[in-house]
Structure formats: C-alpha cells, structure tokens
XYZ file of C-alpha atoms in Angstrom:
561
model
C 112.776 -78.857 43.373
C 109.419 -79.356 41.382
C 109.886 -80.989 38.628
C 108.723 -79.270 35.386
C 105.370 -81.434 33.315
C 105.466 -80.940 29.304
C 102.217 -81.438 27.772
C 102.900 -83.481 25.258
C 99.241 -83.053 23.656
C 99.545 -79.206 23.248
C 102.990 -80.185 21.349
C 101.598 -82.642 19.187
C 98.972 -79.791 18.097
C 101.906 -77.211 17.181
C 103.757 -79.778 14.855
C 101.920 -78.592 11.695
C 103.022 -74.877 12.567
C 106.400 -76.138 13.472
C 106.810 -77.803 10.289
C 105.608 -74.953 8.839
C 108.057 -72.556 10.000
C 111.172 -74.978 9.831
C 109.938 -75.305 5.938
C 110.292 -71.318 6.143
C 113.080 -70.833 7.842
C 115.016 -73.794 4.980
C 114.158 -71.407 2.157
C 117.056 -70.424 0.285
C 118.366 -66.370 0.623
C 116.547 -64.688 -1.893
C 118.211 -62.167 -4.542
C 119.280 -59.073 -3.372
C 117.700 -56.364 -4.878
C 119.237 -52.846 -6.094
C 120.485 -50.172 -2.957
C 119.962 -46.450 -3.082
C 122.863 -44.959 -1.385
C 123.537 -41.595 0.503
C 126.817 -39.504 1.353
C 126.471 -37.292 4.196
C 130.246 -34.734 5.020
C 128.130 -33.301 7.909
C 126.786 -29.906 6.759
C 123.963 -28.742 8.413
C 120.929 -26.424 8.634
C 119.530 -25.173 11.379
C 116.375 -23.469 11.211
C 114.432 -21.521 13.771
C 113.960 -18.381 15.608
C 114.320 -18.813 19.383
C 116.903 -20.173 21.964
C 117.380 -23.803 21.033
C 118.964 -22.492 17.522
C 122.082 -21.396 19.613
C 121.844 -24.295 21.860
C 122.175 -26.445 18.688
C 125.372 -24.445 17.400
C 126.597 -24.254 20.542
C 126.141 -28.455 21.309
C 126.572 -29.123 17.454
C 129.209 -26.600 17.057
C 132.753 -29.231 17.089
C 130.959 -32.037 15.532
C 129.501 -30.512 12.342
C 129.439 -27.831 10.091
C 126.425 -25.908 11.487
C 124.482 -22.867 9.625
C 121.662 -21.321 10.538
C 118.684 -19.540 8.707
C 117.427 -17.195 11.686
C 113.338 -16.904 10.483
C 113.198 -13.750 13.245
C 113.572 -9.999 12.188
C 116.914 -8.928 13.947
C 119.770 -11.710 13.969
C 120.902 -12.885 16.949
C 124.262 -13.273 18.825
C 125.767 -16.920 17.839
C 129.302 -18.364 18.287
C 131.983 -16.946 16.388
C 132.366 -18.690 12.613
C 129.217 -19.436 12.658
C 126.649 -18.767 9.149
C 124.003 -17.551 9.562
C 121.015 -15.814 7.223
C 118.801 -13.468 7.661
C 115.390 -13.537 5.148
C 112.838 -15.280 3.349
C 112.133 -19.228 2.935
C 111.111 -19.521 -0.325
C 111.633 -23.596 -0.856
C 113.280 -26.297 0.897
C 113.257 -29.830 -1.096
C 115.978 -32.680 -0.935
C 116.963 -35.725 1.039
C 120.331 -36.980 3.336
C 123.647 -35.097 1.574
C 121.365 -33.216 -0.313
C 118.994 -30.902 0.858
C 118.405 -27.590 -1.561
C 117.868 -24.498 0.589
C 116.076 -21.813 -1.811
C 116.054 -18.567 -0.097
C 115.862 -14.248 -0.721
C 118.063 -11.942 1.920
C 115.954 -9.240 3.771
C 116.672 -6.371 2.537
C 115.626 -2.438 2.503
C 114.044 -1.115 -1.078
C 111.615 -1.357 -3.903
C 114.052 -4.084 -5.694
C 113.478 -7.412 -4.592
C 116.367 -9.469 -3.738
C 117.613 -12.084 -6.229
C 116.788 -15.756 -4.830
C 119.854 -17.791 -3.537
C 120.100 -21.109 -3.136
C 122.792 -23.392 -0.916
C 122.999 -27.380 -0.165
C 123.344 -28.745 2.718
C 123.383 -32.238 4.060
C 121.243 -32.388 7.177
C 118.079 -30.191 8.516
C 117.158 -29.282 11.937
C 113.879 -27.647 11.829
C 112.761 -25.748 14.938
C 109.985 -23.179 13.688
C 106.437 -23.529 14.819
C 105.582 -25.698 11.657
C 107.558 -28.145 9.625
C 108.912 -26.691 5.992
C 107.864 -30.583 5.078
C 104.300 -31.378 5.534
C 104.442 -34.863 4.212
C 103.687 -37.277 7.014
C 107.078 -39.106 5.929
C 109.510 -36.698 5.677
C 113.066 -36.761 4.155
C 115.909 -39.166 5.385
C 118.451 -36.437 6.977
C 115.746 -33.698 7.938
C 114.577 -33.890 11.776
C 111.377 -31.397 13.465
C 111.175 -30.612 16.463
C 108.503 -28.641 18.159
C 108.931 -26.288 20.727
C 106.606 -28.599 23.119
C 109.596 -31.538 22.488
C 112.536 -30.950 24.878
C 112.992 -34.838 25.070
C 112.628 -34.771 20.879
C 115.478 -32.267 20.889
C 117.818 -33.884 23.098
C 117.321 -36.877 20.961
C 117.691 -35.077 17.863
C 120.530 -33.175 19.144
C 122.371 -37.099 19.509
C 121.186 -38.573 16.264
C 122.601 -35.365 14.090
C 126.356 -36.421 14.363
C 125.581 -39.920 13.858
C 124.324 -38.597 9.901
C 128.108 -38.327 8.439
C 129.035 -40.910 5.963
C 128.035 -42.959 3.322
C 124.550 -44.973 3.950
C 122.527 -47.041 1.960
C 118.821 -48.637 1.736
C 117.315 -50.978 -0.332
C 115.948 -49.918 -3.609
C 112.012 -50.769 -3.068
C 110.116 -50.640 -6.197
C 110.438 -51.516 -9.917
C 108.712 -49.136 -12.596
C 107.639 -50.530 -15.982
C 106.745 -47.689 -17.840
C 105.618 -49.003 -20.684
C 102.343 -50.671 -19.066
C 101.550 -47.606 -17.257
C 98.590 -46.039 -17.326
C 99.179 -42.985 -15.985
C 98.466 -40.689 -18.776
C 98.261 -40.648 -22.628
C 98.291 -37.122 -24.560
C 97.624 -35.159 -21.817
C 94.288 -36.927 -20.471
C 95.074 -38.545 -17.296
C 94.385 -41.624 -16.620
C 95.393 -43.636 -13.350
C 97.147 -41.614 -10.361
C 96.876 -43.737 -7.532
C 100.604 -44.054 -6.673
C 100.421 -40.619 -6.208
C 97.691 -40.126 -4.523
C 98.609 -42.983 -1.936
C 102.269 -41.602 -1.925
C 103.217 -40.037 2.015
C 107.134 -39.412 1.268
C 105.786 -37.781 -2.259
C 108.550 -39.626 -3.734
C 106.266 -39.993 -6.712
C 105.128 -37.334 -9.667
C 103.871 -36.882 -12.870
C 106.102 -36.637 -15.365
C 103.734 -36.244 -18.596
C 102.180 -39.505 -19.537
C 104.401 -41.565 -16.862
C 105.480 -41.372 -13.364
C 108.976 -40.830 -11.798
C 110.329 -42.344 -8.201
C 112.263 -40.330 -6.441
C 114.363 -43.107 -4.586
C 115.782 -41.516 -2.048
C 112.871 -40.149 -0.514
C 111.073 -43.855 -0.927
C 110.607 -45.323 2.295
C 109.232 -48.823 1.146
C 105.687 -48.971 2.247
C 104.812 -50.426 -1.331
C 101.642 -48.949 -0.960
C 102.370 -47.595 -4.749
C 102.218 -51.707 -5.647
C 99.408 -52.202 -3.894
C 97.156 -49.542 -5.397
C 98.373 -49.985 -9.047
C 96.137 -51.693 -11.556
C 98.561 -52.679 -14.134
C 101.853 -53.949 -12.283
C 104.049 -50.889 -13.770
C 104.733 -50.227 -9.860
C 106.227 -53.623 -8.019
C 107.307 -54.268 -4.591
C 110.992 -55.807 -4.595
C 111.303 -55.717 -0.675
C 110.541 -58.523 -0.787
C 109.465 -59.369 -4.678
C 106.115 -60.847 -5.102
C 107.671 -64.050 -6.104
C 109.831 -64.596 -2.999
C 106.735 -63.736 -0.709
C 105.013 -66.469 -2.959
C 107.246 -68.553 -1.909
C 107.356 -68.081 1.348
C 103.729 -69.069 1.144
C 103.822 -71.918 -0.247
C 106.456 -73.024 1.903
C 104.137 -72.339 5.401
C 100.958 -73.419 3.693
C 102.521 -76.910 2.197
C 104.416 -78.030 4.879
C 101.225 -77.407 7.541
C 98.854 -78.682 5.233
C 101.219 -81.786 4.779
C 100.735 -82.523 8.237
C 97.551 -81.087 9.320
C 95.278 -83.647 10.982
C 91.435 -83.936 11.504
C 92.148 -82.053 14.869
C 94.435 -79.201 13.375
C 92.481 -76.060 12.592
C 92.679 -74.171 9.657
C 95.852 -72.201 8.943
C 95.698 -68.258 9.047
C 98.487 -65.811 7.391
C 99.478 -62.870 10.018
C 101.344 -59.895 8.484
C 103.198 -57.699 10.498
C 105.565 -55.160 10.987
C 109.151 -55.309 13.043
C 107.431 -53.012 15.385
C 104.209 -52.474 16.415
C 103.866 -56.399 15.724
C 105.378 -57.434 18.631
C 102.835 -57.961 20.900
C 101.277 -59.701 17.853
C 104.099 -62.332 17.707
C 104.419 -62.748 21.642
C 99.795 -63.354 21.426
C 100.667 -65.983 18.390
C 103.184 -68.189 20.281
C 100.442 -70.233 21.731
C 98.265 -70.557 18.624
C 98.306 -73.455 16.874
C 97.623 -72.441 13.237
C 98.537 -68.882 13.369
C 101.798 -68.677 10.413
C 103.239 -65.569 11.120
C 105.404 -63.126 8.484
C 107.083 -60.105 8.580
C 107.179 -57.559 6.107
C 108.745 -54.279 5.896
C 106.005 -52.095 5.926
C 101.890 -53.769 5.987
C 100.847 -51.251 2.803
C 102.806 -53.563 0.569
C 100.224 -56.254 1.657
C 97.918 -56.369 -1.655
C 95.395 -58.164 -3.906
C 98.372 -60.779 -4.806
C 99.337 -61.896 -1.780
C 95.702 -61.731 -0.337
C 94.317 -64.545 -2.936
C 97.473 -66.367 -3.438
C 97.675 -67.171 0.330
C 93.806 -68.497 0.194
C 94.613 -70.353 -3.441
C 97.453 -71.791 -1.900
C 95.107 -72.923 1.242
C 94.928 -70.391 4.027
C 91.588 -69.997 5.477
C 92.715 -66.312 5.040
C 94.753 -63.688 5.800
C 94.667 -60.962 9.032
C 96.828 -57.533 8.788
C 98.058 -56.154 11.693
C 98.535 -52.895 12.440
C 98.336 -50.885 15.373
C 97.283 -47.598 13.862
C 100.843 -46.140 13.637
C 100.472 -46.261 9.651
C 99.009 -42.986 7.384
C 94.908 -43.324 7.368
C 95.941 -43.697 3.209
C 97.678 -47.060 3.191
C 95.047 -48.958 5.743
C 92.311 -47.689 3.691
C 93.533 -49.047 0.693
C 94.517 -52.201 2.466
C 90.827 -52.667 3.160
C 89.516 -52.059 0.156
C 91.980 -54.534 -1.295
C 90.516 -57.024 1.083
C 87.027 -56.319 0.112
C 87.644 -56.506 -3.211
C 89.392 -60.060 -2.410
C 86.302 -60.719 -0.414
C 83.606 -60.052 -2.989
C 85.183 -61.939 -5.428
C 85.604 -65.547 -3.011
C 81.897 -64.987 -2.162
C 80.828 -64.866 -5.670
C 82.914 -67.913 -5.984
C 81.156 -70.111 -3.150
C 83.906 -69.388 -0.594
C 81.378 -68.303 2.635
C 82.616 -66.386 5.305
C 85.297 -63.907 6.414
C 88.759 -64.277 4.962
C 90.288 -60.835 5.566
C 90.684 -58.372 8.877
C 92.676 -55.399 8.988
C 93.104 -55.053 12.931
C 95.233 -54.385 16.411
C 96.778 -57.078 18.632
C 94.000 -56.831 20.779
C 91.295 -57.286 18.764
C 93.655 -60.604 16.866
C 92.116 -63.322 18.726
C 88.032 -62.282 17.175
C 89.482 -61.549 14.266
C 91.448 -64.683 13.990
C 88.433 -67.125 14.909
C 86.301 -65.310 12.391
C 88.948 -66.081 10.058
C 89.440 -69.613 10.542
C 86.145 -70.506 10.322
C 85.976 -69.409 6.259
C 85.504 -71.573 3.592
C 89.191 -72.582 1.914
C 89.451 -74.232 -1.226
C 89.875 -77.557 -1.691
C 93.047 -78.572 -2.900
C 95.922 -76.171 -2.758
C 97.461 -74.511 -5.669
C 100.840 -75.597 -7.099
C 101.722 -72.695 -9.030
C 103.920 -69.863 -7.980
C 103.278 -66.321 -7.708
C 104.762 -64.105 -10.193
C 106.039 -60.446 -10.170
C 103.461 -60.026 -12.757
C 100.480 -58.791 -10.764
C 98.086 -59.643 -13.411
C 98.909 -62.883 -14.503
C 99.526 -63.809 -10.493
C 95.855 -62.375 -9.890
C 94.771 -64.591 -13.331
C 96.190 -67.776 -11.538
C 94.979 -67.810 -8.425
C 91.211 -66.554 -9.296
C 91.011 -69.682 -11.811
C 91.928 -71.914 -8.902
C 90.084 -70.637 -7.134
C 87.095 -70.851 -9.422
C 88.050 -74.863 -10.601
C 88.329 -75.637 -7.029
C 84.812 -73.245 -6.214
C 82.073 -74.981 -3.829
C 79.189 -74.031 -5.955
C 78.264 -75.782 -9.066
C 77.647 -72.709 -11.523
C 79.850 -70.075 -11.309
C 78.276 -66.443 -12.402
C 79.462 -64.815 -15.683
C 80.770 -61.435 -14.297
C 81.509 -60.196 -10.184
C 80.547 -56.722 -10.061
C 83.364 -54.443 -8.514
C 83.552 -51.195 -6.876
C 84.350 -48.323 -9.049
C 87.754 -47.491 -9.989
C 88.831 -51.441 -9.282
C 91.696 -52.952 -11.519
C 89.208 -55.179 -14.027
C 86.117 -54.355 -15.646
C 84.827 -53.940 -18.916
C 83.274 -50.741 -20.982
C 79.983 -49.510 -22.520
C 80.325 -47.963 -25.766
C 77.529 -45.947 -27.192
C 77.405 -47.145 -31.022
C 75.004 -44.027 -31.819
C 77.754 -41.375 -30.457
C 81.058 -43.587 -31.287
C 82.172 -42.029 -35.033
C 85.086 -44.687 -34.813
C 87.581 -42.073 -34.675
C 89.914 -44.445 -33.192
C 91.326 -42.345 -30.857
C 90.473 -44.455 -27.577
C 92.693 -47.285 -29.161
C 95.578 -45.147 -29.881
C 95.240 -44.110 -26.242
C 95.230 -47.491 -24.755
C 98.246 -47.997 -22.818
C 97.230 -51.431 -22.284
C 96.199 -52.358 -25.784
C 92.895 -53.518 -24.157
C 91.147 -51.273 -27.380
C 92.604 -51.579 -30.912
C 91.984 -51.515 -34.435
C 90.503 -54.469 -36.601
C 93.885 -54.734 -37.956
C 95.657 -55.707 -41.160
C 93.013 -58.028 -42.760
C 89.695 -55.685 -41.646
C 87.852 -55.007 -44.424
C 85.771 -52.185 -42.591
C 86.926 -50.145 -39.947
C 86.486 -52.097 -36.856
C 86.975 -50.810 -32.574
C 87.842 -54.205 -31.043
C 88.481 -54.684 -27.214
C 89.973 -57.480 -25.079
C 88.670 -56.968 -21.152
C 91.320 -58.875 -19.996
C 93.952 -56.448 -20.681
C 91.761 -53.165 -19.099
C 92.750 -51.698 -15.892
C 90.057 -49.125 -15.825
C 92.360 -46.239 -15.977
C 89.728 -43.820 -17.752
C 91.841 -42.722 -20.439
C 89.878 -43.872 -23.304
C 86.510 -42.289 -21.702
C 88.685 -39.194 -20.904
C 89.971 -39.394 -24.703
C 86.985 -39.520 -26.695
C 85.518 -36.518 -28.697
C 81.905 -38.090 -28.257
C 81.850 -39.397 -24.736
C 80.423 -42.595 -25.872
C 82.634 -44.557 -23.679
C 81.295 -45.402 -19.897
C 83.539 -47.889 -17.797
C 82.215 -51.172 -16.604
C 84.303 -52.675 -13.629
C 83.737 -55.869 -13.000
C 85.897 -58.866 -13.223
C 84.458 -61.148 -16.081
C 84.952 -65.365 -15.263
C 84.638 -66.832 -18.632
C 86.966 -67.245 -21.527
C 85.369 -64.402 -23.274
C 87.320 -61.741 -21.268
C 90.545 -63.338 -23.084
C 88.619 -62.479 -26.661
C 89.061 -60.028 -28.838
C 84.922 -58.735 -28.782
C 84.218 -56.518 -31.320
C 82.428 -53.203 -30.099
C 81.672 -51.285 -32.876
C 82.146 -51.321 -36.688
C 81.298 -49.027 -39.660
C 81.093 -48.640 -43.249
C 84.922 -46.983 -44.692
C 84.672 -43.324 -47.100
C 87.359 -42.931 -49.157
C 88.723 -39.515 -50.925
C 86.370 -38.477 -53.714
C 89.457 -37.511 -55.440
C 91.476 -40.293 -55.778
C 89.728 -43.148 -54.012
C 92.367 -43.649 -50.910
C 91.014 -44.839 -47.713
C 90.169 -41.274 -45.933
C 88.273 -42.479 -42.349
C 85.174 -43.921 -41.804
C 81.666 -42.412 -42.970
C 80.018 -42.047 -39.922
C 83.220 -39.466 -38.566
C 83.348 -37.511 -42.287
C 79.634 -37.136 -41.822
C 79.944 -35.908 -37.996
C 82.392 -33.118 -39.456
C 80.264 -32.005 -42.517
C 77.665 -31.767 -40.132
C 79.358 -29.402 -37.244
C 81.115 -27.048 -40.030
C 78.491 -26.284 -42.422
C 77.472 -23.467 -41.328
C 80.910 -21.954 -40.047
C 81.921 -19.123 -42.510
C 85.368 -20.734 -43.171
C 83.646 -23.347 -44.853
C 80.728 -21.051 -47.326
C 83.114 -20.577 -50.116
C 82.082 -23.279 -53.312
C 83.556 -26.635 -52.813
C 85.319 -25.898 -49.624
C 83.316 -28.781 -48.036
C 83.939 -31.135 -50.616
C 87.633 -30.641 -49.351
C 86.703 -32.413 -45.939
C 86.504 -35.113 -48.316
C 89.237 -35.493 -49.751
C 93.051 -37.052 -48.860
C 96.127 -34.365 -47.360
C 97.221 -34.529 -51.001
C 94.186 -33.907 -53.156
C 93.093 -31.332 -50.969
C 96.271 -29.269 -51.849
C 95.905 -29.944 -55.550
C 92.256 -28.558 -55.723
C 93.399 -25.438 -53.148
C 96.039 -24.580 -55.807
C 94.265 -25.243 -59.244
C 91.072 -22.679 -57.552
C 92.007 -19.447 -59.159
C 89.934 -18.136 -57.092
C 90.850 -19.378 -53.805
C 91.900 -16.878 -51.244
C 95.430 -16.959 -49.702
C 95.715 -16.213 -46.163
C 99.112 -14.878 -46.082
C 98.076 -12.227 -48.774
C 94.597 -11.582 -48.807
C 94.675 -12.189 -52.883
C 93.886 -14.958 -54.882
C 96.225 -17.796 -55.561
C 97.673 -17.756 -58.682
C-alpha cells in the first residue's frame, strides 16, 4: 500500500479561504421572506392540432382532467368524455391553477361568435409556435415542439406531478412611493420593464405592478432600478452584505504577505458547477451562490471591493436572456469607471464562462483594492448602500486629489441637470413632477419664486425634461464627489407678479409675460381688457367677467347681465 503525502504548504495557503468560508458557513439563518403560493386540482389544456393531442388524452386521460382546444378545421376522434373545442385563440394569459383561456367557437354566418372564456390549471402547448413568447414562460404551462419527442415524454411525466398546493419565495419588494416610473402621464424610468423576461411587470399609470406569480427571481428589476423602489429579498441586500463581510473579514484577518488577493465568484446552482469544482484548488477564490446572477448589481459590486475584494467575477455560462448579462455589464462598467476615477487601477469586474475563469480571475486579482476595509453594512437602501461604499472608497482612494464629478453613461442612476434660465418661466411644474424631490420650490420663507435642486436625490428618470412646457431642462449624468451634491443649489430664480386686482401672489413675471405674449393675437383674447384678465387671481377674474355688461356668454350667445 502507498502511503498517501499531504502537502502541508498548499494547506497552509488555503487557511485564509478556509477561514473564510467557516466564518460563512457560522452566519446566523437569515429572515425568511414572504411566499407566493399556488393551488393546482389538475385541470388541464391541451392545445394542438396533430397526433400527440390524443396521445396526451389518451396517456393523461386517468390522471387529470384533460381538455383540448383542437387549432385544426374538422375535430378529431378523442376518447369518450373528453372536451374538446373547436375555434379561434383569441388570448391565453395566467400562471399554475390559473390559466385564462379566451376563445370564439367556429361557426357558419355573418354574426361573429360571442368570446368565451374558461380556466384551467395547467397548459400543454403543442402548435407550431408557443401562445407565450416570453423567454420565461408561466409556472404550469409546458411547449413542446413537434421536433421534441424526448421534450414530450418528459412533459407528458412532469404534468401529473402539477396537482396540489406549491409555493415559492416572494422575490422583490416595491416601494412605490420613490418610484420613478411616471408622473402625470410623462414617463419617466421603465427599466424593470424593459429588462422583465416573465413580463411579470407593467405599467400601471404613474407606478408599476408585480405580478408575483409569474416572477421567477432573477432580480434583474433590482439591478436596473435607479431609485431602490424595486429590491431583491432572495436574498436581501443586507444579508448578502453580510455574507461579505463575513468572507472578506475573516480572509483578510488571516491573509499573509504570501496570500493573494481575495476575489468574489457569483454563481448559479447550475451552470456554476464546473465553476465550483475549477475553484477548489484556488487559494483566494470566495465563492457564493445566488439564485439567479441578474440580481448581481451596482451594490454588491462596490460593497464587495469597499469591503476589500480585489473584485468581483460573474459567472455565467450563457444560459441567461442576452437582457440581464447586458445589464450586468454595464453595471460593472459603471462600477469600473467610477474606481478608476478614484485611483483604483486595473480590472475589478468580468462577466464570463468557467473556461475563460482562470484569465479572468488573474486579471482580477491583480487590481488595485482599497486600503483598509469598510466596517459598515450594506443596507436594503440601494442609495444610501451605493453613498457608503463610494465615500470609502474615495477616503481610502490612492490618489491625492480626487476630481469634482465622474462622468457616466447616459441613462445611469446619478447625474445632475442643465437648466436653460432664458427658456425656464419657473412654472414649477418639473418640481411638482419630481418623484424624488431632487427639484422643489424655495419654500416657506422664499421671498421670490425660487427652482432649487439637490443632485443627490436625482435618478435621471427624465420626467422633469419630459414635463416641462419650455424644454429648458437637459440631464447631466454624472456622479458628483463633493458635499455639494448633498446641497440644496439654487437653479433659477425670478421676480413674483401679483393680481392687478387685488394684489395676491398670481405666478411669477417671467411665465405671465410668456402667456401675454403667445395669446395676443388669438381672437379669444381681442375683446377690451380680456388680457388684463391673464392677470388677475381665479376670483377677480370672475368679478370683472360678471360686472362687463358687455361681456359675451358662451352658453347664450348674449351679453351677461
């Protein structure tokens, strides 16, 4: 027998990442978050036009309630009991227990056929094209093309196995009052929906609503929002943070002058894997798991560096939707260009495959990290998280003047705006559209009307630019270092005009000016003193209307008496 040699050098180098993942594995269970729950009594559709329909009924037949919506012309011969429709698909929308079949009969005749609707709990879809085009489709509703024998035989197994009562984690948090969606019907921000692949999310006026049972968790809504109204809770941002800390403290703690740099790998159940089976042997590789890589944002990204990581590599093995890893990398370039304007050289970030890990990973490892770790803890705030770690980052930054402003990519989450003081009639109406009170009012004590606006409360949304009458507002994104981004800055200011009735505050000059000007020559406004009206308050202008004898009423055609 040979005896087996230990290399007790190669174990002395894996006792920071040890440490490291002992530290994780002593965290305490986090709190559970909310379920989303399904019930399922076995009903189901099956859709289709050629042979495998009656196979289905046929193999499907003693196990669950099967109906069928035949999309050919004539209806075919199917075992006795069975439903079955004849006619037109108009809409098929739903989830597991409760799918919505919308539907008109075919019929002979100039009437058309009333539409009919029925619910059922499962789908089996067997036409040449899915009735769901979303590259996520509904829990509960299974395609299968033609092409697919395997897929059907499989589907075929997993269809009795949908009866019951199921649940799943509830994924997200909303906050509707910070988002920035829409205001008065000028949209704003619509990335979540964009981004969206179950389209779990719509518009619903100036907000959003989640759908949660067609919500999958990729948290790729989180990632792309600007203002935190959409949070990942699978895991919160708070338990990921720590998490972090935990890996990055302990190894730190007992990193040596030989240890290299640590380096964060994300990864999925699945296609990471081979990832965890290529990491075994490296030394300063700290894996995680999450749920789904698309939840993997700016947050996480520079709270892993500000808490020491020489960075962070995503792994992903192209199975996700082209969407979410194209907003991943744009989070990580926006990450990027803000460390370099900070002093932090080299390459923090890669987006990548197991195979291409190990360049990635030595690119990674070799990037500037800041110098003393960061003791405070991520929040579910996104914002304020963001606020913490880019001020440690820049206290702790290797160059000796920081710049004043980091110029972003359009449409980032910070930035400032132009306003054009020669169009702006201060109107007011970008601060009442603010839904991030980044533009207001002077306030109370202003003696002259006054358009203030704090930067560090804009999320770029567009609804102010999208709001005003003038266009005199141009966005500006950018992410601003110094304290004046906290400030109230005043952008524009003009003298007040009262009524020149009874003297009550009426707008500002500049705006009754701008309106005298565009309706002086409209012939509404040619009759004497009808533009000395624009002038004056609701109630003054009512008085004058009624004590004109010879003012014209509308509903009569005769003057007012």
């Amino acid at each position: 027998m040979t005896a087996t040699t230990i290399d007790t050098s190669e174990l002395g180098s894996q006792r920071p990442k040890l440490e490291a993942l002992a530290a994780l594995a002593a965290l305490a269970p986090f709190e559970p978050v909310a379920s989303v729950s399904y019930q399922s009594f076995g009903r189901l559709l099956i859709i289709g036009c050629d042979e495998r329909v009656i196979e289905a009924v046929t193999a499907l037949g003693s196990k669950l309630s099967a109906a069928v919506f035949w999309t050919g012309r004539t209806l075919p011969s199917v075992p006795s009991g069975t439903e079955i429709r004849l006619g037109e698909m108009v809409s098929l929308n739903g989830f597991l227990g409760a799918f919505e079949l919308s539907w008109r009969p075919s019929v002979t005749g100039a009437v058309a056929p009333a539409t009919e609707a029925t619910v059922f709990d499962m789908v089996l879809d067997l036409q040449a094209a899915p009735a769901f085009k979303m590259l996520q489709p509904p829990q509960g509703y299974l395609y299968v093309p033609k092409a697919s024998p395997d897929a059907f035989a499989a589907a075929l197994a997993a269809l009795p196995e949908m009866i019951g009562e199921f649940e799943k984690p509830k994924f997200f948090a909303y906050k509707e009052a910070i988002c920035a969606h829409s205001r008065s019907r000028k949209t704003g921000c619509s990335k979540c929906i964009d981004i969206c692949s179950t389209k779990a999310i719509s518009s619903n006026g100036d907000t959003v609503v989640v759908d949660a049972h067609l919500c999958m968790g990729c948290g790729a809504c989180a990632t792309v929002c600007p203002s935190g109204a959409m949070s990942y809770q699978y895991p919160r941002v708070a338990d990921r943070g720590a998490q972090l800390r935990a890996l990055l403290s302990s190894y730190r703690n007992h990193q040596d002058i030989k240890s290299l740099p640590p380096v964060i790998v994300f990864h999925d159940g699945g296609d990471g894997a081979a990832a965890l089976a290529a990491m075994e042997q490296a030394s300063n590789l700290l894996p995680l798991q999450a749920w789904h890589i698309a939840s993997i944002g700016l947050d996480l990204l520079l709270g892993a560096v500000s808490y020491g990581a020489s960075g962070v590599v995503v792994i992903s093995e192209g199975s996700e939707a082209p969407d979410y890893l194209a907003a991943i990398q744009a989070e990580m370039r926006t990450a990027e260009t803000i460390l370099a304007a900070l002093g932090y050289g080299g390459t923090h970030f890669a987006l990548c495959g197991t195979a291409a890990m190990a360049a990635q990973v030595a690119t990674v490892q070799a990037a500037a990290t800041v110098a003393k770790s960061a003791t405070f803890h991520l929040s579910n705030d996104k914002r304020a998280t963001l606020e913490f770690a880019i001020e440690h980052l820049a206290l702790h930054a290797p160059i000796g003047q920081l710049p004043e402003q980091v110029p972003l990519a359009p449409m980032s989450m910070w930035g400032g705006i132009r306003l054009n003081q020669d169009k702006c009639t201060m109107c007011l109406a970008c601060a009442g559209a603010c839904p991030e009170s980044a533009l207001m009012d002077g306030g109370e004590g202003a003696v002259r009307p006054q358009l203030k606006f704090i930067e560090r409360n804009c999320v770029q949304c567009g609804i102010c630019a999208a709001t005003c009458p003038e266009s005199a507002i141009t966005l500006q994104p950018r992410l601003l270092l110094t304290e004046a981004r906290k400030k109230a800055v005043l952008l524009n200011e003009t003298e007040p005009f009262d009524c020149i009735s009874c003297g009550k505050a009426l707008g500002t000059r500049k705006l009754i000016d701008a309106m005298l000007g565009k309706l002086a020559g409209h012939s509404m406004f040619r009759a004497e003193g009808s533009l000395k009206r624009l002038q004056m308050c609701a109630d003054c202008r009512v008085v004058d209307m009624m004590s004109n004898k010879h003012e014209m009423s509308i509903l009569t055609g005769k003057p007012i008496e």
